[in-house]
PDB file of C-alpha atoms and ligand atoms in Angstrom:
ATOM      1  CA  MET A  43      -3.350  10.433  -2.366  1.00  0.00           C
ATOM      2  CA  ALA A  44      -2.576   7.401  -0.244  1.00  0.00           C
ATOM      3  CA  SER A  45       0.950   7.342   1.122  1.00  0.00           C
ATOM      4  CA  THR A  46       3.581   4.844   2.196  1.00  0.00           C
ATOM      5  CA  LEU A  47       4.997   4.549   5.693  1.00  0.00           C
ATOM      6  CA  LEU A  48       8.772   4.129   5.493  1.00  0.00           C
ATOM      7  CA  THR A  49      10.488   2.622   8.516  1.00  0.00           C
ATOM      8  CA  VAL A  50      14.250   2.528   8.751  1.00  0.00           C
ATOM      9  CA  ALA A  51      15.960  -0.208  10.760  1.00  0.00           C
ATOM     10  CA  PRO A  52      19.503   1.126  10.675  1.00  0.00           C
ATOM     11  CA  THR A  53      21.546  -1.121  12.960  1.00  0.00           C
ATOM     12  CA  GLY A  54      20.077  -4.418  14.209  1.00  0.00           C
ATOM     13  CA  ALA A  55      21.924  -6.709  16.544  1.00  0.00           C
ATOM     14  CA  GLU A  56      23.602  -9.148  14.204  1.00  0.00           C
ATOM     15  CA  THR A  57      26.148  -7.233  12.112  1.00  0.00           C
ATOM     16  CA  ALA A  58      29.578  -6.256  13.423  1.00  0.00           C
ATOM     17  CA  LYS A  59      30.805  -2.715  12.780  1.00  0.00           C
ATOM     18  CA  ALA A  60      34.017  -4.208  11.402  1.00  0.00           C
ATOM     19  CA  ASP A  61      31.998  -5.962   8.692  1.00  0.00           C
ATOM     20  CA  ALA A  62      29.931  -2.890   7.738  1.00  0.00           C
ATOM     21  CA  PRO A  63      31.697   0.386   8.553  1.00  0.00           C
ATOM     22  CA  ALA A  64      28.588   2.446   7.651  1.00  0.00           C
ATOM     23  CA  LEU A  65      26.573   0.700  10.372  1.00  0.00           C
ATOM     24  CA  PRO A  66      25.548   3.339  12.961  1.00  0.00           C
ATOM     25  CA  VAL A  67      26.650   2.077  16.370  1.00  0.00           C
ATOM     26  CA  THR A  68      27.329   5.238  18.404  1.00  0.00           C
ATOM     27  CA  LEU A  69      24.681   7.734  19.441  1.00  0.00           C
ATOM     28  CA  ASP A  70      26.192  10.382  17.167  1.00  0.00           C
ATOM     29  CA  GLU A  71      26.182   7.983  14.236  1.00  0.00           C
ATOM     30  CA  LEU A  72      22.616   6.952  14.964  1.00  0.00           C
ATOM     31  CA  VAL A  73      21.348  10.542  15.168  1.00  0.00           C
ATOM     32  CA  ALA A  74      23.149  11.479  11.943  1.00  0.00           C
ATOM     33  CA  THR A  75      21.648   8.424  10.252  1.00  0.00           C
ATOM     34  CA  ALA A  76      18.196   9.232  11.591  1.00  0.00           C
ATOM     35  CA  LYS A  77      18.357  12.796  10.279  1.00  0.00           C
ATOM     36  CA  ALA A  78      19.501  11.658   6.834  1.00  0.00           C
ATOM     37  CA  CYS A  79      16.812   8.975   6.688  1.00  0.00           C
ATOM     38  CA  GLU A  80      14.099  11.397   7.796  1.00  0.00           C
ATOM     39  CA  ALA A  81      15.187  13.784   5.038  1.00  0.00           C
ATOM     40  CA  ALA A  82      14.956  10.874   2.571  1.00  0.00           C
ATOM     41  CA  GLY A  83      11.388  10.041   3.612  1.00  0.00           C
ATOM     42  CA  ALA A  84      11.463   7.780   6.674  1.00  0.00           C
ATOM     43  CA  ALA A  85       8.835   8.400   9.359  1.00  0.00           C
ATOM     44  CA  VAL A  86       9.669   5.620  11.848  1.00  0.00           C
ATOM     45  CA  ILE A  87      13.014   4.425  13.170  1.00  0.00           C
ATOM     46  CA  HIS A  88      13.373   0.891  14.580  1.00  0.00           C
ATOM     47  CA  VAL A  89      16.227   1.139  17.045  1.00  0.00           C
ATOM     48  CA  HIS A  90      18.780  -1.325  18.399  1.00  0.00           C
ATOM     49  CA  VAL A  91      21.601   0.276  20.366  1.00  0.00           C
ATOM     50  CA  ARG A  92      25.189  -0.836  20.876  1.00  0.00           C
ATOM     51  CA  ASP A  93      27.472  -0.455  23.888  1.00  0.00           C
ATOM     52  CA  ALA A  94      30.840   1.327  23.983  1.00  0.00           C
ATOM     53  CA  ASP A  95      32.413  -1.691  22.285  1.00  0.00           C
ATOM     54  CA  ALA A  96      29.716  -1.690  19.558  1.00  0.00           C
ATOM     55  CA  ARG A  97      28.117  -4.831  20.972  1.00  0.00           C
ATOM     56  CA  PRO A  98      24.298  -5.094  21.109  1.00  0.00           C
ATOM     57  CA  SER A  99      22.916  -3.627  24.332  1.00  0.00           C
ATOM     58  CA  LEU A 100      19.567  -3.287  26.079  1.00  0.00           C
ATOM     59  CA  ASP A 101      20.920  -1.017  28.804  1.00  0.00           C
ATOM     60  CA  VAL A 102      17.957   1.123  29.861  1.00  0.00           C
ATOM     61  CA  ALA A 103      19.987   4.287  30.498  1.00  0.00           C
ATOM     62  CA  ARG A 104      21.524   4.007  27.045  1.00  0.00           C
ATOM     63  CA  LEU A 105      18.083   3.437  25.535  1.00  0.00           C
ATOM     64  CA  ARG A 106      16.673   6.464  27.370  1.00  0.00           C
ATOM     65  CA  ASP A 107      19.501   8.684  26.113  1.00  0.00           C
ATOM     66  CA  THR A 108      18.907   7.400  22.610  1.00  0.00           C
ATOM     67  CA  VAL A 109      15.157   8.039  22.707  1.00  0.00           C
ATOM     68  CA  ARG A 110      15.765  11.557  24.050  1.00  0.00           C
ATOM     69  CA  ALA A 111      18.386  12.381  21.408  1.00  0.00           C
ATOM     70  CA  LEU A 112      16.254  11.091  18.549  1.00  0.00           C
ATOM     71  CA  ARG A 113      13.256  13.079  19.816  1.00  0.00           C
ATOM     72  CA  GLU A 114      15.300  16.242  20.162  1.00  0.00           C
ATOM     73  CA  ARG A 115      17.017  15.997  16.794  1.00  0.00           C
ATOM     74  CA  THR A 116      14.320  14.437  14.594  1.00  0.00           C
ATOM     75  CA  ASP A 117      10.562  14.108  14.365  1.00  0.00           C
ATOM     76  CA  LEU A 118      10.721  10.364  13.673  1.00  0.00           C
ATOM     77  CA  VAL A 119       8.481   7.962  15.555  1.00  0.00           C
ATOM     78  CA  VAL A 120      10.944   6.175  17.848  1.00  0.00           C
ATOM     79  CA  GLN A 121      10.344   2.450  18.008  1.00  0.00           C
ATOM     80  CA  LEU A 122      12.669   0.464  20.267  1.00  0.00           C
ATOM     81  CA  SER A 123      13.429  -3.169  19.573  1.00  0.00           C
ATOM     82  CA  THR A 124      12.302  -5.551  22.279  1.00  0.00           C
ATOM     83  CA  GLY A 125      13.770  -8.385  20.245  1.00  0.00           C
ATOM     84  CA  GLY A 126      17.320  -7.345  21.009  1.00  0.00           C
ATOM     85  CA  ALA A 127      19.861 -10.027  20.210  1.00  0.00           C
ATOM     86  CA  VAL A 128      19.059 -13.751  20.363  1.00  0.00           C
ATOM     87  CA  THR A 129      21.100 -13.964  23.555  1.00  0.00           C
ATOM     88  CA  ASP A 130      19.169 -11.275  25.461  1.00  0.00           C
ATOM     89  CA  PRO A 131      17.141 -12.455  28.475  1.00  0.00           C
ATOM     90  CA  TYR A 132      13.403 -11.848  28.680  1.00  0.00           C
ATOM     91  CA  ARG A 133      13.637  -9.485  31.652  1.00  0.00           C
ATOM     92  CA  ALA A 134      16.004  -7.145  29.754  1.00  0.00           C
ATOM     93  CA  ARG A 135      13.699  -7.222  26.753  1.00  0.00           C
ATOM     94  CA  LEU A 136      10.725  -6.275  28.938  1.00  0.00           C
ATOM     95  CA  ALA A 137      12.701  -3.464  30.575  1.00  0.00           C
ATOM     96  CA  VAL A 138      13.055  -1.726  27.187  1.00  0.00           C
ATOM     97  CA  LEU A 139       9.648  -0.152  27.838  1.00  0.00           C
ATOM     98  CA  GLU A 140      11.152   1.774  30.774  1.00  0.00           C
ATOM     99  CA  ALA A 141      12.908   3.970  28.199  1.00  0.00           C
ATOM    100  CA  GLU A 142       9.456   5.336  27.216  1.00  0.00           C
ATOM    101  CA  PRO A 143       9.643   5.013  23.433  1.00  0.00           C
ATOM    102  CA  ASP A 144       6.744   5.869  21.115  1.00  0.00           C
ATOM    103  CA  GLY A 145       6.595   2.301  19.913  1.00  0.00           C
ATOM    104  CA  CYS A 146       8.187  -1.087  20.391  1.00  0.00           C
ATOM    105  CA  SER A 147       8.587  -4.202  18.315  1.00  0.00           C
ATOM    106  CA  LEU A 148       6.727  -7.274  19.551  1.00  0.00           C
ATOM    107  CA  THR A 149       7.527 -10.560  17.850  1.00  0.00           C
ATOM    108  CA  MET A 150       4.616 -12.952  17.717  1.00  0.00           C
ATOM    109  CA  GLY A 151       6.418 -16.260  18.115  1.00  0.00           C
ATOM    110  CA  THR A 152       9.616 -18.209  18.269  1.00  0.00           C
ATOM    111  CA  VAL A 153      11.513 -18.635  15.027  1.00  0.00           C
ATOM    112  CA  ASN A 154      14.682 -20.313  13.881  1.00  0.00           C
ATOM    113  CA  PHE A 155      17.081 -17.496  13.089  1.00  0.00           C
ATOM    114  CA  GLY A 156      19.968 -18.755  11.004  1.00  0.00           C
ATOM    115  CA  ASP A 157      21.932 -21.040  13.312  1.00  0.00           C
ATOM    116  CA  ASP A 158      20.198 -19.532  16.360  1.00  0.00           C
ATOM    117  CA  VAL A 159      16.694 -19.488  17.796  1.00  0.00           C
ATOM    118  CA  PHE A 160      14.861 -16.208  18.433  1.00  0.00           C
ATOM    119  CA  MET A 161      12.784 -17.115  21.481  1.00  0.00           C
ATOM    120  CA  ASN A 162       9.306 -15.642  21.927  1.00  0.00           C
ATOM    121  CA  PRO A 163       7.195 -18.078  23.949  1.00  0.00           C
ATOM    122  CA  TRP A 164       3.521 -17.274  24.464  1.00  0.00           C
ATOM    123  CA  PRO A 165       3.772 -16.202  28.146  1.00  0.00           C
ATOM    124  CA  PHE A 166       6.518 -13.726  27.231  1.00  0.00           C
ATOM    125  CA  ILE A 167       4.476 -12.332  24.343  1.00  0.00           C
ATOM    126  CA  VAL A 168       1.519 -11.812  26.673  1.00  0.00           C
ATOM    127  CA  GLU A 169       3.618 -10.168  29.378  1.00  0.00           C
ATOM    128  CA  LEU A 170       5.259  -7.800  26.899  1.00  0.00           C
ATOM    129  CA  TYR A 171       1.935  -6.962  25.258  1.00  0.00           C
ATOM    130  CA  ARG A 172       0.228  -6.167  28.552  1.00  0.00           C
ATOM    131  CA  ALA A 173       3.246  -4.115  29.616  1.00  0.00           C
ATOM    132  CA  SER A 174       3.068  -2.122  26.366  1.00  0.00           C
ATOM    133  CA  GLN A 175      -0.620  -1.412  26.990  1.00  0.00           C
ATOM    134  CA  ALA A 176       0.140  -0.226  30.533  1.00  0.00           C
ATOM    135  CA  ALA A 177       3.094   1.893  29.373  1.00  0.00           C
ATOM    136  CA  ARG A 178       1.049   3.483  26.537  1.00  0.00           C
ATOM    137  CA  VAL A 179       3.573   2.306  23.957  1.00  0.00           C
ATOM    138  CA  VAL A 180       2.371   1.262  20.500  1.00  0.00           C
ATOM    139  CA  PRO A 181       3.543  -2.226  19.550  1.00  0.00           C
ATOM    140  CA  GLU A 182       4.462  -3.178  16.023  1.00  0.00           C
ATOM    141  CA  PHE A 183       3.740  -6.875  15.609  1.00  0.00           C
ATOM    142  CA  GLU A 184       6.739  -8.568  14.009  1.00  0.00           C
ATOM    143  CA  LEU A 185       5.624 -11.547  11.935  1.00  0.00           C
ATOM    144  CA  PHE A 186       8.403 -13.871  10.814  1.00  0.00           C
ATOM    145  CA  ASP A 187       6.138 -16.779   9.955  1.00  0.00           C
ATOM    146  CA  LEU A 188       2.506 -17.558   9.188  1.00  0.00           C
ATOM    147  CA  GLY A 189       2.002 -19.083  12.632  1.00  0.00           C
ATOM    148  CA  HIS A 190       2.841 -15.663  14.054  1.00  0.00           C
ATOM    149  CA  VAL A 191      -0.233 -14.255  12.317  1.00  0.00           C
ATOM    150  CA  SER A 192      -2.392 -16.865  14.058  1.00  0.00           C
ATOM    151  CA  ALA A 193      -0.761 -15.948  17.370  1.00  0.00           C
ATOM    152  CA  LEU A 194      -1.617 -12.285  16.718  1.00  0.00           C
ATOM    153  CA  HIS A 195      -5.309 -13.167  16.383  1.00  0.00           C
ATOM    154  CA  ARG A 196      -5.103 -15.151  19.621  1.00  0.00           C
ATOM    155  CA  LEU A 197      -3.440 -12.230  21.409  1.00  0.00           C
ATOM    156  CA  LEU A 198      -5.974  -9.640  20.257  1.00  0.00           C
ATOM    157  CA  ASP A 199      -8.895 -11.956  21.067  1.00  0.00           C
ATOM    158  CA  ALA A 200      -7.608 -12.541  24.578  1.00  0.00           C
ATOM    159  CA  TYR A 201      -6.200  -9.128  25.545  1.00  0.00           C
ATOM    160  CA  GLY A 202      -7.914  -6.577  23.327  1.00  0.00           C
ATOM    161  CA  PRO A 203      -6.498  -3.899  21.041  1.00  0.00           C
ATOM    162  CA  PRO A 204      -3.021  -2.423  21.452  1.00  0.00           C
ATOM    163  CA  PHE A 205      -2.390   0.991  22.952  1.00  0.00           C
ATOM    164  CA  GLY A 206      -3.445   3.499  20.292  1.00  0.00           C
ATOM    165  CA  GLY A 207      -6.193   1.201  19.051  1.00  0.00           C
ATOM    166  CA  HIS A 208      -4.634   0.370  15.682  1.00  0.00           C
ATOM    167  CA  VAL A 209      -2.912  -2.879  14.674  1.00  0.00           C
ATOM    168  CA  HIS A 210       0.207  -2.368  12.578  1.00  0.00           C
ATOM    169  CA  CYS A 211       2.350  -5.344  11.622  1.00  0.00           C
ATOM    170  CA  ASP A 212       5.715  -5.853  10.011  1.00  0.00           C
ATOM    171  CA  LEU A 213       6.265  -8.929   7.866  1.00  0.00           C
ATOM    172  CA  VAL A 214       9.908  -9.886   8.306  1.00  0.00           C
ATOM    173  CA  MET A 215      10.584 -12.192   5.389  1.00  0.00           C
ATOM    174  CA  GLY A 216      13.484 -14.250   4.159  1.00  0.00           C
ATOM    175  CA  VAL A 217      15.080 -14.946   7.542  1.00  0.00           C
ATOM    176  CA  PRO A 218      16.640 -18.431   7.352  1.00  0.00           C
ATOM    177  CA  GLY A 219      14.071 -20.334   9.404  1.00  0.00           C
ATOM    178  CA  GLY A 220      11.124 -17.986   8.832  1.00  0.00           C
ATOM    179  CA  MET A 221       8.721 -17.494   5.929  1.00  0.00           C
ATOM    180  CA  PRO A 222      10.394 -16.942   2.576  1.00  0.00           C
ATOM    181  CA  GLY A 223      10.540 -13.519   0.970  1.00  0.00           C
ATOM    182  CA  THR A 224       8.165 -14.380  -1.838  1.00  0.00           C
ATOM    183  CA  LEU A 225       5.023 -12.926  -3.349  1.00  0.00           C
ATOM    184  CA  ASP A 226       3.058 -16.050  -2.401  1.00  0.00           C
ATOM    185  CA  ALA A 227       4.090 -15.914   1.250  1.00  0.00           C
ATOM    186  CA  LEU A 228       3.377 -12.191   1.458  1.00  0.00           C
ATOM    187  CA  ALA A 229      -0.054 -12.536  -0.141  1.00  0.00           C
ATOM    188  CA  THR A 230      -0.952 -15.383   2.220  1.00  0.00           C
ATOM    189  CA  ALA A 231       0.198 -13.511   5.313  1.00  0.00           C
ATOM    190  CA  VAL A 232      -1.671 -10.368   4.269  1.00  0.00           C
ATOM    191  CA  ARG A 233      -4.871 -12.363   3.687  1.00  0.00           C
ATOM    192  CA  MET A 234      -4.595 -13.699   7.242  1.00  0.00           C
ATOM    193  CA  LEU A 235      -4.131 -10.316   8.973  1.00  0.00           C
ATOM    194  CA  PRO A 236      -6.819  -9.029  11.341  1.00  0.00           C
ATOM    195  CA  ALA A 237      -9.438  -6.800   9.728  1.00  0.00           C
ATOM    196  CA  GLY A 238      -8.301  -3.168   9.646  1.00  0.00           C
ATOM    197  CA  ALA A 239      -4.642  -3.960  10.266  1.00  0.00           C
ATOM    198  CA  THR A 240      -1.947  -2.201   8.265  1.00  0.00           C
ATOM    199  CA  PHE A 241       1.387  -3.785   7.447  1.00  0.00           C
ATOM    200  CA  SER A 242       4.924  -3.071   6.398  1.00  0.00           C
ATOM    201  CA  ALA A 243       7.192  -5.683   4.932  1.00  0.00           C
ATOM    202  CA  THR A 244      10.911  -6.167   4.833  1.00  0.00           C
ATOM    203  CA  GLY A 245      12.830  -8.851   3.015  1.00  0.00           C
ATOM    204  CA  VAL A 246      16.251  -9.714   4.339  1.00  0.00           C
ATOM    205  CA  GLY A 247      19.196 -10.116   2.021  1.00  0.00           C
ATOM    206  CA  ARG A 248      18.279 -10.970  -1.552  1.00  0.00           C
ATOM    207  CA  SER A 249      14.558 -10.802  -0.907  1.00  0.00           C
ATOM    208  CA  THR A 250      14.715  -7.057  -0.185  1.00  0.00           C
ATOM    209  CA  LEU A 251      13.515  -5.809  -3.557  1.00  0.00           C
ATOM    210  CA  PRO A 252      10.947  -8.553  -4.348  1.00  0.00           C
ATOM    211  CA  VAL A 253       9.381  -8.081  -0.919  1.00  0.00           C
ATOM    212  CA  ALA A 254       9.323  -4.287  -1.236  1.00  0.00           C
ATOM    213  CA  LEU A 255       7.666  -4.464  -4.641  1.00  0.00           C
ATOM    214  CA  ALA A 256       5.174  -7.097  -3.486  1.00  0.00           C
ATOM    215  CA  SER A 257       4.313  -5.063  -0.391  1.00  0.00           C
ATOM    216  CA  LEU A 258       3.632  -1.943  -2.430  1.00  0.00           C
ATOM    217  CA  ALA A 259       1.523  -3.957  -4.865  1.00  0.00           C
ATOM    218  CA  ALA A 260      -0.499  -5.324  -1.944  1.00  0.00           C
ATOM    219  CA  GLY A 261      -1.109  -1.857  -0.503  1.00  0.00           C
ATOM    220  CA  GLY A 262       1.495  -2.284   2.227  1.00  0.00           C
ATOM    221  CA  HIS A 263       4.240  -0.142   3.685  1.00  0.00           C
ATOM    222  CA  LEU A 264       8.017  -0.601   3.684  1.00  0.00           C
ATOM    223  CA  ARG A 265      10.770  -1.220   6.198  1.00  0.00           C
ATOM    224  CA  VAL A 266      14.336  -0.951   4.950  1.00  0.00           C
ATOM    225  CA  GLY A 267      17.745  -0.596   6.543  1.00  0.00           C
ATOM    226  CA  MET A 268      21.079  -2.163   7.311  1.00  0.00           C
ATOM    227  CA  GLU A 269      19.512  -4.371   9.985  1.00  0.00           C
ATOM    228  CA  ASP A 270      18.019  -6.354   7.098  1.00  0.00           C
ATOM    229  CA  THR A 271      20.163  -5.641   4.045  1.00  0.00           C
ATOM    230  CA  LEU A 272      23.863  -5.008   3.569  1.00  0.00           C
ATOM    231  CA  SER A 273      23.956  -5.326  -0.201  1.00  0.00           C
ATOM    232  CA  PHE A 274      22.437  -2.638  -2.428  1.00  0.00           C
ATOM    233  CA  ALA A 275      22.807  -4.703  -5.597  1.00  0.00           C
ATOM    234  CA  ALA A 276      24.834  -7.720  -6.653  1.00  0.00           C
ATOM    235  CA  GLY A 277      28.442  -6.967  -5.707  1.00  0.00           C
ATOM    236  CA  GLN A 278      27.585  -3.503  -4.361  1.00  0.00           C
ATOM    237  CA  PRO A 279      27.586  -3.040  -0.581  1.00  0.00           C
ATOM    238  CA  VAL A 280      25.065  -0.607   0.880  1.00  0.00           C
ATOM    239  CA  ARG A 281      26.581   2.909   1.095  1.00  0.00           C
ATOM    240  CA  ASP A 282      24.508   3.810   4.137  1.00  0.00           C
ATOM    241  CA  ASN A 283      20.963   3.598   5.471  1.00  0.00           C
ATOM    242  CA  ALA A 284      19.834   6.743   3.656  1.00  0.00           C
ATOM    243  CA  GLN A 285      20.615   5.060   0.349  1.00  0.00           C
ATOM    244  CA  LEU A 286      18.109   2.317   1.195  1.00  0.00           C
ATOM    245  CA  VAL A 287      15.484   4.844   2.326  1.00  0.00           C
ATOM    246  CA  GLU A 288      16.011   6.897  -0.847  1.00  0.00           C
ATOM    247  CA  ARG A 289      15.392   3.796  -2.959  1.00  0.00           C
ATOM    248  CA  ALA A 290      12.299   2.879  -0.951  1.00  0.00           C
ATOM    249  CA  ALA A 291      10.986   6.436  -1.317  1.00  0.00           C
ATOM    250  CA  GLU A 292      11.535   6.251  -5.071  1.00  0.00           C
ATOM    251  CA  LEU A 293       9.623   2.960  -5.259  1.00  0.00           C
ATOM    252  CA  ALA A 294       6.804   4.489  -3.231  1.00  0.00           C
ATOM    253  CA  ARG A 295       6.634   7.510  -5.519  1.00  0.00           C
ATOM    254  CA  LEU A 296       6.600   5.230  -8.578  1.00  0.00           C
ATOM    255  CA  ALA A 297       3.671   3.394  -7.005  1.00  0.00           C
ATOM    256  CA  GLN A 298       2.004   6.811  -6.621  1.00  0.00           C
ATOM    257  CA  ARG A 299       1.931   6.367  -2.859  1.00  0.00           C
ATOM    258  CA  PRO A 300       4.672   8.795  -1.789  1.00  0.00           C
ATOM    259  CA  PRO A 301       6.399   8.644   1.607  1.00  0.00           C
ATOM    260  CA  MET A 302       4.166   9.414   4.565  1.00  0.00           C
ATOM    261  CA  GLY A 303       5.081  12.382   6.760  1.00  0.00           C
ATOM    262  CA  THR A 304       5.668  11.986  10.466  1.00  0.00           C
ATOM    263  CA  ASP A 305       2.370  13.610  11.468  1.00  0.00           C
ATOM    264  CA  GLU A 306       0.414  11.186   9.323  1.00  0.00           C
ATOM    265  CA  ALA A 307       2.485   8.275  10.641  1.00  0.00           C
ATOM    266  CA  ARG A 308       1.766   9.267  14.248  1.00  0.00           C
ATOM    267  CA  ALA A 309      -1.939   9.510  13.483  1.00  0.00           C
ATOM    268  CA  MET A 310      -2.043   6.163  11.673  1.00  0.00           C
ATOM    269  CA  LEU A 311      -0.114   4.288  14.348  1.00  0.00           C
ATOM    270  CA  GLY A 312      -1.853   6.000  17.252  1.00  0.00           C
ATOM    271  CA  VAL A 313       1.307   6.981  19.110  1.00  0.00           C
ATOM    272  CA  GLU A 314       1.111   9.257  22.115  1.00  0.00           C
ATOM    273  CA  ASN A 315       2.589  12.723  21.672  1.00  0.00           C
ATOM    274  CA  ARG A 316       5.842  12.618  23.646  1.00  0.00           C
ATOM    275  CA  ARG A 317       7.593  15.278  21.593  1.00  0.00           C
ATOM    276  CA  PRO A 318       9.693  17.552  23.807  1.00  0.00           C
ATOM    277  CA  ALA A 319       8.567  21.143  24.268  1.00  0.00           C
ATOM    278  CA  GLY A 320      10.228  23.614  21.926  1.00  0.00           C
ATOM    279  CA  GLN A 321      11.701  20.962  19.631  1.00  0.00           C
ATOM    280  CA  PRO A 322      11.066  20.526  15.913  1.00  0.00           C
ATOM    281  CA  GLY A 323       7.776  18.835  15.248  1.00  0.00           C
ATOM    282  CA  GLN A 324       6.250  19.779  18.575  1.00  0.00           C
ATOM    283  CA  GLU A 325       2.547  20.429  18.335  1.00  0.00           C
ATOM    284  CA  GLU A 326       1.349  23.842  19.521  1.00  0.00           C
TER     285      GLU A 326
HETATM  286  N1  KMH B 532      17.697  -9.296  16.406  1.00  0.00           N
HETATM  287  C1  KMH B 532      16.689 -10.301  16.266  1.00  0.00           C
HETATM  288  C2  KMH B 532      17.024 -11.490  17.090  1.00  0.00           C
HETATM  289  C3  KMH B 532      13.152  -7.016  16.861  1.00  0.00           C
HETATM  290  O1  KMH B 532      13.914  -6.065  16.746  1.00  0.00           O
HETATM  291  O2  KMH B 532      12.165  -6.982  17.562  1.00  0.00           O
HETATM  292  C4  KMH B 532      15.360  -9.802  16.644  1.00  0.00           C
HETATM  293  C5  KMH B 532      14.900  -8.564  16.016  1.00  0.00           C
HETATM  294  C6  KMH B 532      13.444  -8.299  16.147  1.00  0.00           C
HETATM  295  O3  KMH B 532      15.628  -7.774  15.475  1.00  0.00           O
HETATM  296 ZN1   ZN B 533      15.142  -5.390  15.088  1.00  0.00          ZN
END
């Protein structure tokens, strides 16, 4: 039976801990969240870290410690954000690869982001992509707008396939300034994807459920988490990230495409085996 890749994006860079106490901002909180989300069916974790004051950080030592802890305590595919916060400089975003994650996000163009601008000019995209190929890190192409799908074709035509050989995208929908979280937008984006590509979708805020249902109907995968959604239902704040993964897993089971295990996720995405010796999930 076909299965559904569930990615959890537990923290993000935009929400303050004071506004969402369940947001994991320390390493202990992140590991506990990761374990609970893995138990609920997640196979990939999209990671943003925070500093000692819970502010977004791209500190490489902190990222390394985080990657190591997640590898030791879970079998999740560890994908680090190279998007960071809108204020992060390009050189810090490139340096994320030095933490040797399994995967990284790679946003395929600039997009208005609420009152801010999330900057991803073409030369930066190319530099990050080539660096990911050299570092043997699997990129997930973040598509906030239809123009980003065109840019993905241009990138693959010019610089060849990603490390791992497989193109996996994430449609990030409903960001104020990006494509809307609608069935029409999702269907159009999916039609435009490169042949053989797989995709997840996430709808921010109110578009969470429509986008999840549309993605499943289109044969896609799901990303959920407090990076994208802080409300579980009207008037009901999210309890924690596992609650969102549990709901996504239930939707996937209803669609008769149950959550994908971590081995299958690694095989589909083409990630290199960096599991530590003697830890859970290590291959013999
Ligand atoms: N925090 C956003 C500005 C990514 O992780 O690559 C960018 C973002 C995308 O979250
Ligand atoms: Zn992110």
